[in-house]
Tab-separated table of C-alpha atoms and ligand atoms in Angstrom:
chain	number	residue	atom	x	y	z
A	361	MET	CA	109.251	87.249	80.023
A	362	THR	CA	107.619	90.316	78.531
A	363	LEU	CA	108.481	93.813	79.749
A	364	ARG	CA	105.304	95.855	80.201
A	365	ASN	CA	105.152	99.594	80.025
A	366	LEU	CA	103.425	101.300	82.968
A	367	VAL	CA	101.907	104.777	83.461
A	368	ILE	CA	101.240	105.781	87.057
A	369	LEU	CA	98.754	108.652	87.655
A	370	GLY	CA	99.249	110.027	91.134
A	371	SER	CA	102.860	108.806	91.513
A	372	THR	CA	103.767	111.129	94.389
A	373	GLY	CA	100.957	109.928	96.646
A	374	SER	CA	100.906	106.936	99.052
A	375	ILE	CA	99.797	104.345	96.511
A	376	GLY	CA	101.933	105.833	93.679
A	377	ARG	CA	105.150	105.658	95.787
A	378	GLN	CA	104.406	102.139	96.955
A	379	THR	CA	103.764	101.112	93.297
A	380	LEU	CA	107.181	102.403	92.330
A	381	GLU	CA	108.676	100.300	95.206
A	382	VAL	CA	107.069	97.230	93.704
A	383	VAL	CA	108.175	98.081	90.204
A	384	GLU	CA	111.724	98.585	91.530
A	385	ARG	CA	111.724	94.894	92.642
A	386	PHE	CA	110.637	93.651	89.186
A	387	PRO	CA	112.757	95.649	86.704
A	388	ASP	CA	112.463	92.904	84.016
A	389	ARG	CA	108.661	92.877	84.307
A	390	TYR	CA	107.736	96.562	84.211
A	391	ARG	CA	109.286	99.760	82.759
A	392	VAL	CA	107.956	103.081	83.914
A	393	LEU	CA	106.733	104.901	80.790
A	394	GLY	CA	104.891	107.789	82.359
A	395	LEU	CA	104.361	109.475	85.749
A	396	ALA	CA	101.818	112.051	86.719
A	397	ALA	CA	101.082	114.024	89.870
A	398	TYR	CA	99.003	116.973	90.922
A	399	ARG	CA	101.685	119.456	91.999
A	400	GLN	CA	104.544	117.809	93.935
A	401	ALA	CA	107.248	118.733	91.417
A	402	ASP	CA	110.139	117.949	93.828
A	403	VAL	CA	109.017	114.393	94.518
A	404	LEU	CA	108.366	113.860	90.830
A	405	LEU	CA	111.820	115.165	89.986
A	406	ASP	CA	113.358	112.538	92.249
A	407	GLN	CA	111.137	109.792	90.605
A	408	ILE	CA	112.215	110.936	87.156
A	409	ARG	CA	115.857	110.451	88.135
A	410	ARG	CA	115.208	107.003	89.452
A	411	PHE	CA	112.877	105.682	86.708
A	412	HIS	CA	113.616	107.681	83.549
A	413	PRO	CA	110.048	107.895	82.276
A	414	GLN	CA	109.329	109.012	78.712
A	415	ALA	CA	106.782	111.547	79.763
A	416	VAL	CA	105.530	113.155	82.930
A	417	ALA	CA	102.530	115.337	83.754
A	418	LEU	CA	101.633	117.815	86.469
A	419	ALA	CA	97.996	118.993	86.705
A	420	ASP	CA	99.117	122.260	88.189
A	421	SER	CA	100.633	124.309	85.255
A	422	GLN	CA	102.912	126.393	87.476
A	423	SER	CA	104.435	123.283	89.021
A	424	ALA	CA	104.955	121.888	85.528
A	425	ALA	CA	106.779	125.032	84.475
A	426	ARG	CA	108.996	124.880	87.524
A	427	LEU	CA	109.791	121.236	86.886
A	428	ARG	CA	110.716	122.089	83.263
A	429	GLN	CA	113.189	124.753	84.513
A	430	GLN	CA	114.757	122.441	87.107
A	431	LEU	CA	115.196	119.593	84.587
A	432	GLN	CA	116.728	121.780	81.861
A	433	GLY	CA	119.108	123.323	84.351
A	434	ALA	CA	120.295	119.922	85.518
A	435	GLY	CA	121.372	118.529	82.119
A	436	GLY	CA	120.857	114.933	81.033
A	437	PRO	CA	117.822	113.452	79.268
A	438	VAL	CA	114.599	115.412	79.783
A	439	PRO	CA	111.209	113.624	79.504
A	440	ARG	CA	108.267	115.165	77.787
A	441	ILE	CA	106.588	117.381	80.386
A	442	LEU	CA	102.847	117.969	80.178
A	443	GLY	CA	101.123	120.555	82.370
A	444	GLY	CA	97.533	121.588	83.131
A	445	GLU	CA	94.089	120.065	83.714
A	446	GLU	CA	94.186	117.881	80.591
A	447	ALA	CA	97.769	116.660	81.208
A	448	LEU	CA	96.736	113.560	83.135
A	449	THR	CA	94.194	112.577	80.529
A	450	GLU	CA	96.759	112.941	77.857
A	451	LEU	CA	99.303	110.836	79.700
A	452	ALA	CA	96.558	108.200	80.459
A	453	ALA	CA	96.413	107.471	76.675
A	454	TRP	CA	100.157	107.748	76.075
A	455	PRO	CA	101.334	105.582	73.093
A	456	GLY	CA	102.982	102.339	74.044
A	457	ALA	CA	101.575	101.892	77.543
A	458	ASP	CA	100.258	98.479	78.502
A	459	MET	CA	98.848	99.396	81.945
A	460	VAL	CA	97.699	102.578	83.592
A	461	LEU	CA	97.599	102.584	87.339
A	462	VAL	CA	95.194	105.301	88.551
A	463	ALA	CA	95.948	106.547	92.094
A	464	VAL	CA	94.879	110.159	91.968
A	465	VAL	CA	92.662	111.441	94.748
A	466	GLY	CA	88.882	111.950	94.279
A	467	ALA	CA	86.687	112.392	91.300
A	468	ALA	CA	89.671	113.826	89.377
A	469	GLY	CA	90.288	110.173	88.375
A	470	VAL	CA	87.318	109.829	86.099
A	471	ARG	CA	88.543	111.421	82.768
A	472	PRO	CA	91.990	109.898	82.859
A	473	THR	CA	90.504	106.418	83.594
A	474	LEU	CA	88.079	106.677	80.721
A	475	ALA	CA	90.880	107.914	78.447
A	476	ALA	CA	93.066	104.918	79.399
A	477	ILE	CA	90.153	102.539	78.684
A	478	GLU	CA	89.418	104.131	75.329
A	479	ALA	CA	93.110	103.779	74.425
A	480	GLY	CA	92.803	100.002	75.190
A	481	ARG	CA	95.033	99.938	78.282
A	482	THR	CA	94.590	97.590	81.232
A	483	VAL	CA	93.587	99.798	84.160
A	484	ALA	CA	94.734	99.176	87.730
A	485	LEU	CA	92.302	101.192	89.758
A	486	ALA	CA	93.232	102.531	93.189
A	487	ASN	CA	90.894	105.481	92.912
A	488	LYS	CA	87.411	104.402	94.128
A	489	GLU	CA	85.828	107.765	93.424
A	490	THR	CA	86.054	107.014	89.674
A	491	LEU	CA	83.650	104.045	89.999
A	492	VAL	CA	81.559	105.777	92.625
A	493	THR	CA	80.853	108.787	90.363
A	494	ALA	CA	80.884	107.214	86.883
A	495	GLY	CA	80.760	103.452	87.461
A	496	HIS	CA	78.169	102.957	84.708
A	497	LEU	CA	80.357	104.797	82.112
A	498	VAL	CA	83.580	103.076	83.165
A	499	THR	CA	82.168	99.592	83.135
A	500	ALA	CA	80.391	100.138	79.831
A	501	ALA	CA	83.538	101.586	78.196
A	502	ALA	CA	85.645	98.733	79.574
A	503	ALA	CA	83.229	96.074	78.273
A	504	ARG	CA	83.071	97.798	74.809
A	505	ARG	CA	86.841	97.987	74.533
A	506	GLY	CA	87.493	94.554	76.105
A	507	VAL	CA	89.667	96.199	78.732
A	508	ALA	CA	90.256	94.758	82.215
A	509	VAL	CA	89.827	97.032	85.268
A	510	LEU	CA	91.857	95.444	88.071
A	511	PRO	CA	91.241	96.524	91.622
A	512	VAL	CA	94.061	97.904	93.805
A	513	ASP	CA	91.917	98.764	96.853
A	514	SER	CA	92.806	96.119	99.410
A	515	GLU	CA	89.250	94.877	100.076
A	516	HIS	CA	88.439	94.569	96.372
A	517	SER	CA	91.780	92.952	95.606
A	518	ALA	CA	90.886	90.420	98.326
A	519	VAL	CA	87.438	89.789	96.709
A	520	PHE	CA	89.032	89.579	93.256
A	521	GLN	CA	91.585	86.991	94.560
A	522	CYS	CA	88.838	84.941	96.180
A	523	LEU	CA	86.761	84.900	92.970
A	524	GLN	CA	89.581	83.466	90.817
A	525	GLY	CA	88.462	80.198	89.284
A	526	SER	CA	84.779	80.701	90.154
A	527	SER	CA	82.034	81.835	87.911
A	528	ARG	CA	80.239	85.183	88.730
A	529	ALA	CA	76.963	83.161	88.898
A	530	SER	CA	78.374	81.230	91.889
A	531	LEU	CA	78.833	84.425	93.899
A	532	ARG	CA	76.214	84.825	96.661
A	533	ARG	CA	77.579	87.609	98.821
A	534	ILE	CA	80.591	89.911	99.268
A	535	VAL	CA	81.613	90.906	102.807
A	536	LEU	CA	83.870	93.927	103.000
A	537	THR	CA	85.851	94.284	106.184
A	538	ALA	CA	86.359	97.746	107.837
A	539	SER	CA	88.906	98.547	110.475
A	540	GLY	CA	86.404	100.906	112.106
A	541	GLY	CA	88.936	103.766	112.086
A	542	PRO	CA	90.327	105.738	115.020
A	543	PHE	CA	86.898	106.546	116.530
A	544	LEU	CA	85.529	102.999	116.689
A	545	ARG	CA	85.145	103.335	120.451
A	546	THR	CA	84.516	107.063	120.665
A	547	PRO	CA	81.110	107.830	122.257
A	548	ALA	CA	78.690	109.721	120.021
A	549	GLY	CA	78.799	112.843	122.227
A	550	GLN	CA	82.549	113.133	121.926
A	551	LEU	CA	82.572	113.030	118.099
A	552	GLU	CA	81.648	116.744	118.148
A	553	ARG	CA	85.077	117.569	119.498
A	554	VAL	CA	87.497	115.260	117.711
A	555	THR	CA	90.204	117.006	115.775
A	556	ALA	CA	91.554	116.444	112.277
A	557	GLU	CA	94.828	115.415	113.869
A	558	ALA	CA	93.046	112.642	115.758
A	559	ALA	CA	91.180	111.549	112.657
A	560	LEU	CA	94.468	111.285	110.741
A	561	ARG	CA	95.846	108.742	113.315
A	562	HIS	CA	94.600	105.554	111.577
A	563	PRO	CA	95.278	102.474	113.759
A	564	ASN	CA	96.306	100.102	110.995
A	565	TRP	CA	96.880	101.686	107.579
A	566	LYS	CA	99.195	104.539	106.539
A	567	MET	CA	97.406	106.407	103.770
A	568	GLY	CA	96.679	109.895	102.347
A	569	SER	CA	94.769	112.357	104.414
A	570	LYS	CA	91.519	112.259	102.429
A	571	ILE	CA	91.053	108.478	102.684
A	572	THR	CA	92.111	108.490	106.287
A	573	VAL	CA	89.300	110.890	107.207
A	574	ASP	CA	86.985	108.763	105.044
A	575	SER	CA	88.045	105.823	107.156
A	576	ALA	CA	87.229	107.668	110.356
A	577	THR	CA	83.649	108.519	109.115
A	578	LEU	CA	83.235	105.038	107.516
A	579	MET	CA	82.483	106.896	104.295
A	580	ASN	CA	85.448	104.982	102.863
A	581	LYS	CA	83.504	101.687	103.357
A	582	GLY	CA	80.383	103.238	101.827
A	583	LEU	CA	82.345	104.243	98.733
A	584	GLU	CA	83.850	100.705	98.679
A	585	VAL	CA	80.361	99.147	98.681
A	586	ILE	CA	79.579	101.120	95.483
A	587	GLU	CA	82.949	100.213	94.076
A	588	ALA	CA	82.294	96.492	94.677
A	589	HIS	CA	78.858	96.852	93.048
A	590	TRP	CA	80.541	97.969	89.805
A	591	LEU	CA	83.676	95.870	89.886
A	592	PHE	CA	81.945	92.543	90.560
A	593	GLY	CA	78.465	93.241	89.123
A	594	ALA	CA	76.981	92.605	92.583
A	595	ALA	CA	73.596	93.972	93.648
A	596	PHE	CA	73.775	96.280	96.703
A	597	GLU	CA	71.855	93.640	98.729
A	598	GLN	CA	74.757	91.234	98.009
A	599	VAL	CA	77.429	93.467	99.600
A	600	ASP	CA	77.777	93.531	103.390
A	601	VAL	CA	80.177	95.350	105.740
A	602	VAL	CA	81.643	93.965	108.925
A	603	VAL	CA	83.958	95.805	111.274
A	604	HIS	CA	87.159	93.947	111.865
A	605	PRO	CA	89.585	96.131	113.962
A	606	GLU	CA	92.750	93.961	113.309
A	607	SER	CA	92.636	94.501	109.549
A	608	ILE	CA	94.007	91.010	108.905
A	609	VAL	CA	91.002	89.583	106.937
A	610	HIS	CA	90.915	91.890	103.959
A	611	SER	CA	87.427	90.765	102.750
A	612	LEU	CA	85.366	87.640	102.149
A	613	VAL	CA	83.311	86.091	99.419
A	614	GLU	CA	80.384	83.745	100.094
A	615	PHE	CA	79.381	81.331	97.289
A	616	GLN	CA	76.052	79.791	96.427
A	617	ASP	CA	76.997	76.571	98.166
A	618	GLY	CA	77.705	78.422	101.420
A	619	ALA	CA	81.438	78.266	101.229
A	620	VAL	CA	83.165	81.389	102.439
A	621	LEU	CA	86.649	82.342	101.119
A	622	ALA	CA	88.784	85.168	102.563
A	623	GLN	CA	92.173	86.705	101.890
A	624	LEU	CA	94.340	87.405	104.849
A	625	GLY	CA	97.544	89.241	105.461
A	626	TRP	CA	99.222	92.028	107.414
A	627	PRO	CA	97.739	95.359	106.381
A	628	ASP	CA	100.240	96.370	103.625
A	629	MET	CA	99.196	97.883	100.281
A	630	HIS	CA	102.302	96.410	98.550
A	631	LEU	CA	100.437	93.091	98.081
A	632	PRO	CA	97.208	94.377	96.389
A	633	ILE	CA	99.418	96.617	94.177
A	634	GLN	CA	101.716	93.775	93.340
A	635	TYR	CA	98.759	91.434	92.534
A	636	ALA	CA	97.318	94.002	90.126
A	637	LEU	CA	100.710	94.194	88.424
A	638	SER	CA	101.294	90.457	88.299
A	639	TYR	CA	97.719	89.234	87.556
A	640	PRO	CA	96.928	86.487	86.596
A	641	GLU	CA	100.327	85.397	87.947
A	642	ARG	CA	101.685	85.604	91.510
A	643	TRP	CA	105.200	86.915	92.000
A	644	PRO	CA	107.422	86.164	95.020
A	645	GLY	CA	107.975	88.219	98.180
A	646	GLY	CA	107.181	91.742	99.008
A	647	VAL	CA	105.177	91.304	102.187
A	648	ARG	CA	105.925	89.973	105.615
A	649	PRO	CA	104.529	86.334	106.029
A	650	LEU	CA	101.434	86.251	108.191
A	651	ASP	CA	101.852	84.785	111.598
A	652	LEU	CA	98.364	83.897	113.005
A	653	ALA	CA	99.762	82.844	116.393
A	654	ALA	CA	101.320	86.288	116.711
A	655	VAL	CA	98.024	87.916	115.720
A	656	GLY	CA	96.321	85.792	118.388
A	657	SER	CA	92.628	86.657	117.883
A	658	LEU	CA	90.430	88.262	115.256
A	659	HIS	CA	87.315	90.207	116.108
A	660	PHE	CA	84.228	91.105	114.088
A	661	GLU	CA	81.268	93.311	114.805
A	662	ALA	CA	78.401	95.054	112.977
A	663	PRO	CA	79.078	98.679	112.008
A	664	ASP	CA	77.386	101.392	114.109
A	665	THR	CA	75.468	103.262	111.533
A	666	ALA	CA	74.001	105.692	114.133
A	667	ARG	CA	77.424	107.025	115.062
A	668	PHE	CA	78.752	106.754	111.458
A	669	PRO	CA	75.896	107.772	109.178
A	670	CYS	CA	78.142	108.270	106.169
A	671	LEU	CA	78.082	104.465	105.581
A	672	PRO	CA	74.285	104.192	105.084
A	673	LEU	CA	74.224	107.496	103.254
A	674	ALA	CA	76.734	106.208	100.667
A	675	ILE	CA	74.893	102.900	100.257
A	676	GLN	CA	71.643	104.849	99.831
A	677	ALA	CA	73.266	106.993	97.119
A	678	GLY	CA	74.489	103.876	95.336
A	679	LYS	CA	71.011	102.324	95.397
A	680	ILE	CA	69.433	105.522	94.060
A	681	GLY	CA	72.107	105.646	91.295
A	682	GLY	CA	72.160	108.199	88.457
A	683	THR	CA	73.904	111.371	89.495
A	684	MET	CA	73.333	110.725	93.280
A	685	PRO	CA	76.610	108.874	93.963
A	686	ALA	CA	78.592	111.679	92.274
A	687	VAL	CA	76.757	114.279	94.324
A	688	MET	CA	77.312	112.361	97.530
A	689	ASN	CA	80.970	111.927	96.771
A	690	ALA	CA	81.548	115.581	95.798
A	691	ALA	CA	79.856	116.834	98.940
A	692	ASN	CA	82.024	114.516	100.980
A	693	GLU	CA	85.183	115.662	99.322
A	694	ILE	CA	84.400	119.323	100.127
A	695	ALA	CA	83.337	118.414	103.696
A	696	VAL	CA	86.495	116.468	104.306
A	697	GLN	CA	88.624	119.360	103.055
A	698	ALA	CA	86.721	121.741	105.347
A	699	PHE	CA	87.160	119.392	108.329
A	700	LEU	CA	90.918	119.027	107.601
A	701	ALA	CA	91.154	122.848	107.429
A	702	GLY	CA	89.513	123.060	110.872
A	703	ARG	CA	86.492	124.914	109.427
A	704	ILE	CA	83.810	122.352	110.393
A	705	ARG	CA	83.345	119.660	113.094
A	706	PHE	CA	83.538	115.901	112.502
A	707	PRO	CA	79.680	115.260	112.582
A	708	HIS	CA	79.193	118.138	110.039
A	709	ILE	CA	80.689	115.916	107.289
A	710	ALA	CA	77.698	113.486	107.401
A	711	ARG	CA	75.245	116.389	107.871
A	712	ILE	CA	76.522	118.159	104.774
A	713	VAL	CA	76.409	114.999	102.688
A	714	ALA	CA	72.851	114.177	103.903
A	715	GLN	CA	71.499	117.676	103.234
A	716	ILE	CA	72.977	117.935	99.771
A	717	MET	CA	71.634	114.462	98.819
A	718	GLU	CA	68.229	115.562	100.021
A	719	LYS	CA	68.330	118.694	97.813
A	720	HIS	CA	69.592	116.941	94.664
A	721	VAL	CA	67.262	116.200	91.793
A	722	VAL	CA	68.625	112.973	90.298
A	723	THR	CA	69.333	112.516	86.620
A	724	ALA	CA	69.082	108.756	85.675
A	725	SER	CA	71.801	107.229	83.393
A	726	PRO	CA	73.733	110.532	83.209
A	727	SER	CA	76.313	111.307	80.512
A	728	LEU	CA	79.829	112.298	81.654
A	729	ASP	CA	78.942	115.967	81.230
A	730	GLU	CA	75.840	115.481	83.410
A	731	VAL	CA	77.965	113.786	86.065
A	732	VAL	CA	80.514	116.553	85.969
A	733	ASP	CA	77.683	119.181	86.274
A	734	ALA	CA	76.081	117.354	89.244
A	735	ASP	CA	79.562	117.081	90.853
A	736	ALA	CA	80.193	120.849	90.392
A	737	TRP	CA	76.704	121.722	91.819
A	738	ALA	CA	77.313	119.563	94.882
A	739	ARG	CA	80.727	121.139	95.468
A	740	ARG	CA	79.241	124.646	95.379
A	741	GLU	CA	76.397	123.655	97.701
A	742	ALA	CA	78.842	121.883	100.085
A	743	GLN	CA	81.149	124.938	100.194
A	744	ARG	CA	78.206	127.124	101.073
A	745	MET	CA	77.062	124.699	103.875
A	746	ALA	CA	80.559	124.313	105.205
A	747	THR	CA	80.767	128.112	105.529
A	748	GLU	CA	77.411	128.215	107.316
A	749	CYS	CA	78.571	125.383	109.668
A	750	SER	CA	81.758	127.403	110.505
A	751	GLN	CA	79.828	130.472	111.586
A	752	PRO	CA	79.709	130.632	115.406
B	376	LIG	MG1	90.145	99.902	101.025
């Protein structure tokens, strides 16, 4: 049994913490080599004491300085501590790592993911924004370096599991399931008045705040369509979305012969995380066995794109390609922040995304710098629009 060295970027977030729970169950399979977070020094300190990584990184320099003081004061072995914007990218290419799990939030995942690929590491990708904004660069780099990019997103893990043993040519269609979020039955007129608190009450999944709001707008599913396009080399016409409120069927694959395979289970991220770590093997335990009699019935319906325009907007951005998906994603990130801060109303999120997409002049096949510039432009425009929306 080989012991593999793991680096986790975003270790203090929801996926990062659940990844450490999986690793804890398989101490003879994985050793934690590096941990990185944005600024949660206290959570990271606790993780350092439990997992003894060689190196840690905090993107926020002040938090890194505080962590350094705390560790030196406490005595015992002190890991290398990296701080600042480039720290995550440096840790992503840390010598001796076998796998890098990327679970940071938003487009901040792009540079560290590319660095991990260039260093030849297997990448377990929980951050969908990386493929949304720079899918063409990530897939090209992975192909050039012969590196596997394994999905951690539950839907894509489901698709990946269903595809095992079949050639890509046999794939006809991917069907991503969506829970529909907390506002699945909320009438259009009432969406003007829903609060951030209500948006954060997801019926099935416990996740970070950004992705939970994205689930409420269905933007999350739009981002996932683009993610599926890049991960599985599927045309946008080959990726469908169906609303499935129980979140038991995690996604489906239809083959050329008409056969449809699905992966089922209780909604629990521990399984997709564990599968990325164990691939191509399957390791025992970790999730509660599925009891279909207890579930009773499963429901499916078409998504309501009139009430949830973020879904078609994201798919449109994916089809246009170039810098458009990065612009769409950046506008959404800013709009979601403004909504969480109570500055704009729920329907403003889609309006901001739509208007910024309309204003954007697309660059085809952009370089990383061009993606970064388009992202920055969209953030400035979205901030300006959010401020306008918040005026009475
Ligand atoms: Mg998902």
